[in-house]
Amino acid sequence: SPYQAVSLFRTLAGRQAYIGMLERLASLYLQLKKDKELVTLYAQMIRRRGHDPKVVTYYLESLRTYHRMKNQAGMKRMLRGLVQKMKFFQRRASRNEAFKSASADVQKHLRNLAKYSHAQAQQRDVVFYGQADLFYSAYLKLFAEANDAYSMSFWHGEVLYKIKKFKRAVKAYQH
C-alpha cells in the first residue's frame, strides 16, 4: 500500500532519497492505472513536502487522476489545493526552476481540462459545465495575465451563461 511504501522507503533510503523512490512508485501506479493508490500516494507526498515547489506537480497529477476517475469531490479538493499552492509560490516570486516548470504544466493542463469539459458539456452532458466553470475559474485566478486570458474569460462567460450564473457571466465577458 502507499502508506507502507512511505515508511519502508524512508527507512531504506533516508530522508533525502525516499521522495525520489515515491515518485518512481507514482509513475508505476500511473502506468498500471492504479488510480486509488496513486492519489493516496500523492496525498502522502503533498503532506511531507508542503513548501517544496514539486508539491504543485503532485496536486496537478492528483487533479488529473481524479478527473480520470470522474471523482468530483476529489477534483474540487485538489483544485483548491493547487490554486492555494500556486498562489503561495507566485507571491514569493519563485524563481525556482521546478516551480517554473510546474507552473507551465499547470497552465497547459488547466486550459486543456477547461476546454475538454466545456466541449463535453456542449456535446453530451450538461454536468460538465460545472467542471468547466471550476477549471476556467482556476485558470483565470492563476494566469490572469496570460496571452490567452481574454479568450479563456470569454469561454468562461459562455459556460456561466449556460448554467444561468448571469452576474458572473457578465463579469467574465467584461474581462
Tab-separated table of C-alpha atoms in Angstrom:
chain	number	residue	atom	x	y	z
A	1	SER	CA	0.000	0.000	0.000
A	2	PRO	CA	1.138	3.633	-0.416
A	3	TYR	CA	1.242	4.053	3.380
A	4	GLN	CA	3.612	1.111	3.758
A	5	ALA	CA	5.739	2.378	0.878
A	6	VAL	CA	6.289	5.723	2.578
A	7	SER	CA	7.625	4.223	5.811
A	8	LEU	CA	9.589	1.453	4.038
A	9	PHE	CA	11.245	3.830	1.542
A	10	ARG	CA	12.048	6.317	4.273
A	11	THR	CA	13.708	3.585	6.324
A	12	LEU	CA	15.638	2.205	3.333
A	13	ALA	CA	16.677	5.417	1.614
A	14	GLY	CA	16.657	8.021	4.358
A	15	ARG	CA	15.041	11.452	4.483
A	16	GLN	CA	16.644	12.813	1.311
A	17	ALA	CA	16.204	9.999	-1.203
A	18	TYR	CA	12.869	8.440	-0.295
A	19	ILE	CA	10.792	11.056	-2.169
A	20	GLY	CA	12.500	10.046	-5.416
A	21	MET	CA	11.515	6.448	-4.721
A	22	LEU	CA	7.921	7.540	-4.061
A	23	GLU	CA	7.894	9.483	-7.350
A	24	ARG	CA	9.025	6.354	-9.211
A	25	LEU	CA	6.300	4.352	-7.466
A	26	ALA	CA	3.769	7.005	-8.548
A	27	SER	CA	4.938	6.560	-12.160
A	28	LEU	CA	4.413	2.828	-11.824
A	29	TYR	CA	0.922	3.287	-10.363
A	30	LEU	CA	0.104	5.615	-13.254
A	31	GLN	CA	1.258	3.069	-15.840
A	32	LEU	CA	-0.703	0.301	-14.121
A	33	LYS	CA	-3.793	2.547	-13.855
A	34	LYS	CA	-3.946	2.114	-10.069
A	35	ASP	CA	-5.669	5.440	-9.579
A	36	LYS	CA	-6.759	4.999	-5.961
A	37	GLU	CA	-3.243	4.086	-4.898
A	38	LEU	CA	-1.854	6.946	-6.975
A	39	VAL	CA	-3.965	9.654	-5.322
A	40	THR	CA	-3.248	8.176	-1.888
A	41	LEU	CA	0.478	8.250	-2.609
A	42	TYR	CA	0.331	11.827	-3.905
A	43	ALA	CA	-1.591	12.859	-0.776
A	44	GLN	CA	1.230	11.418	1.337
A	45	MET	CA	3.830	13.245	-0.757
A	46	ILE	CA	1.912	16.531	-0.500
A	47	ARG	CA	1.795	16.222	3.299
A	48	ARG	CA	5.511	15.566	3.519
A	49	ARG	CA	6.692	18.223	1.049
A	50	GLY	CA	4.348	21.135	1.839
A	51	HIS	CA	6.685	24.013	0.901
A	52	ASP	CA	8.574	22.332	-1.925
A	53	PRO	CA	7.609	23.577	-5.416
A	54	LYS	CA	7.239	19.938	-6.504
A	55	VAL	CA	4.023	19.866	-4.479
A	56	VAL	CA	2.392	21.799	-7.333
A	57	THR	CA	3.094	18.847	-9.636
A	58	TYR	CA	1.674	16.405	-7.090
A	59	TYR	CA	-1.542	18.430	-6.864
A	60	LEU	CA	-1.787	18.609	-10.653
A	61	GLU	CA	-1.276	14.865	-11.089
A	62	SER	CA	-3.849	14.161	-8.363
A	63	LEU	CA	-6.297	16.508	-10.091
A	64	ARG	CA	-5.773	14.748	-13.423
A	65	THR	CA	-6.227	11.353	-11.743
A	66	TYR	CA	-9.452	12.400	-10.012
A	67	HIS	CA	-10.659	13.763	-13.366
A	68	ARG	CA	-9.939	10.385	-14.977
A	69	MET	CA	-11.807	8.703	-12.103
A	70	LYS	CA	-14.740	11.144	-12.561
A	71	ASN	CA	-14.475	11.960	-8.849
A	72	GLN	CA	-15.948	15.465	-8.470
A	73	ALA	CA	-15.173	15.866	-4.770
A	74	GLY	CA	-11.551	14.841	-5.286
A	75	MET	CA	-11.216	17.197	-8.262
A	76	LYS	CA	-12.569	20.142	-6.271
A	77	ARG	CA	-10.309	19.393	-3.304
A	78	MET	CA	-7.193	19.097	-5.475
A	79	LEU	CA	-8.096	22.182	-7.492
A	80	ARG	CA	-8.440	24.228	-4.278
A	81	GLY	CA	-5.107	22.922	-3.021
A	82	LEU	CA	-3.443	23.525	-6.381
A	83	VAL	CA	-4.649	27.134	-6.570
A	84	GLN	CA	-3.542	27.740	-2.962
A	85	LYS	CA	-0.045	26.371	-3.551
A	86	MET	CA	0.358	28.167	-6.871
A	87	LYS	CA	-0.624	31.462	-5.192
A	88	PHE	CA	1.798	30.718	-2.349
A	89	PHE	CA	4.721	30.341	-4.759
A	90	GLN	CA	3.612	33.182	-7.034
A	91	ARG	CA	3.552	35.590	-4.066
A	92	ARG	CA	7.130	34.664	-3.344
A	93	ALA	CA	8.046	35.404	-6.980
A	94	SER	CA	9.603	31.977	-7.073
A	95	ARG	CA	12.497	31.753	-9.469
A	96	ASN	CA	12.868	28.083	-8.703
A	97	GLU	CA	13.164	26.069	-11.923
A	98	ALA	CA	10.954	23.289	-10.549
A	99	PHE	CA	8.187	25.822	-9.893
A	100	LYS	CA	8.549	27.436	-13.330
A	101	SER	CA	8.229	24.051	-14.997
A	102	ALA	CA	5.308	23.025	-12.782
A	103	SER	CA	3.589	26.366	-13.430
A	104	ALA	CA	3.806	25.863	-17.203
A	105	ASP	CA	2.342	22.356	-16.809
A	106	VAL	CA	-0.472	23.662	-14.605
A	107	GLN	CA	-1.321	26.359	-17.141
A	108	LYS	CA	-1.405	23.887	-20.022
A	109	HIS	CA	-3.435	21.259	-18.178
A	110	LEU	CA	-5.977	23.658	-16.648
A	111	ARG	CA	-6.546	25.150	-20.107
A	112	ASN	CA	-6.999	21.675	-21.592
A	113	LEU	CA	-9.280	20.479	-18.784
A	114	ALA	CA	-11.470	23.595	-19.101
A	115	LYS	CA	-11.780	23.222	-22.873
A	116	TYR	CA	-12.368	19.459	-22.656
A	117	SER	CA	-15.086	19.821	-20.012
A	118	HIS	CA	-16.708	22.628	-21.996
A	119	ALA	CA	-16.725	20.517	-25.171
A	120	GLN	CA	-18.152	17.525	-23.285
A	121	ALA	CA	-20.941	19.710	-21.891
A	122	GLN	CA	-21.809	21.009	-25.350
A	123	GLN	CA	-21.770	17.570	-26.942
A	124	ARG	CA	-23.383	15.272	-24.457
A	125	ASP	CA	-23.682	16.086	-20.758
A	126	VAL	CA	-24.520	19.390	-19.096
A	127	VAL	CA	-22.916	18.143	-15.845
A	128	PHE	CA	-19.591	19.028	-17.446
A	129	TYR	CA	-20.486	22.741	-17.389
A	130	GLY	CA	-19.840	22.735	-13.639
A	131	GLN	CA	-16.417	21.197	-14.204
A	132	ALA	CA	-15.633	23.680	-16.943
A	133	ASP	CA	-16.576	26.525	-14.579
A	134	LEU	CA	-14.146	25.191	-11.949
A	135	PHE	CA	-11.296	24.804	-14.422
A	136	TYR	CA	-11.816	28.164	-16.146
A	137	SER	CA	-12.064	29.896	-12.745
A	138	ALA	CA	-8.856	28.302	-11.512
A	139	TYR	CA	-7.058	29.118	-14.743
A	140	LEU	CA	-8.079	32.760	-14.618
A	141	LYS	CA	-7.171	33.095	-10.921
A	142	LEU	CA	-3.683	31.817	-11.627
A	143	PHE	CA	-2.978	33.121	-15.118
A	144	ALA	CA	-4.954	36.354	-15.436
A	145	GLU	CA	-2.092	37.954	-17.363
A	146	ALA	CA	-1.549	35.073	-19.804
A	147	ASN	CA	-1.790	35.681	-23.544
A	148	ASP	CA	-4.969	33.622	-23.782
A	149	ALA	CA	-6.663	35.006	-20.641
A	150	TYR	CA	-9.085	37.083	-22.721
A	151	SER	CA	-10.349	34.109	-24.726
A	152	MET	CA	-10.448	31.903	-21.635
A	153	SER	CA	-12.505	34.582	-19.884
A	154	PHE	CA	-14.888	34.752	-22.839
A	155	TRP	CA	-15.422	30.965	-22.860
A	156	HIS	CA	-15.827	31.042	-19.097
A	157	GLY	CA	-18.592	33.614	-19.607
A	158	GLU	CA	-20.265	31.267	-22.077
A	159	VAL	CA	-20.182	28.446	-19.527
A	160	LEU	CA	-21.565	30.689	-16.785
A	161	TYR	CA	-24.363	31.850	-19.070
A	162	LYS	CA	-25.299	28.223	-19.834
A	163	ILE	CA	-25.536	27.372	-16.138
A	164	LYS	CA	-27.556	30.542	-15.515
A	165	LYS	CA	-24.979	32.360	-13.390
A	166	PHE	CA	-25.679	35.591	-15.217
A	167	LYS	CA	-23.938	38.090	-12.908
A	168	ARG	CA	-20.713	36.110	-13.011
A	169	ALA	CA	-21.098	35.707	-16.789
A	170	VAL	CA	-21.273	39.480	-17.244
A	171	LYS	CA	-18.091	39.910	-15.199
A	172	ALA	CA	-16.334	37.244	-17.251
A	173	TYR	CA	-17.361	38.876	-20.513
A	174	GLN	CA	-16.070	42.235	-19.275
A	175	HIS	CA	-12.557	40.911	-18.553
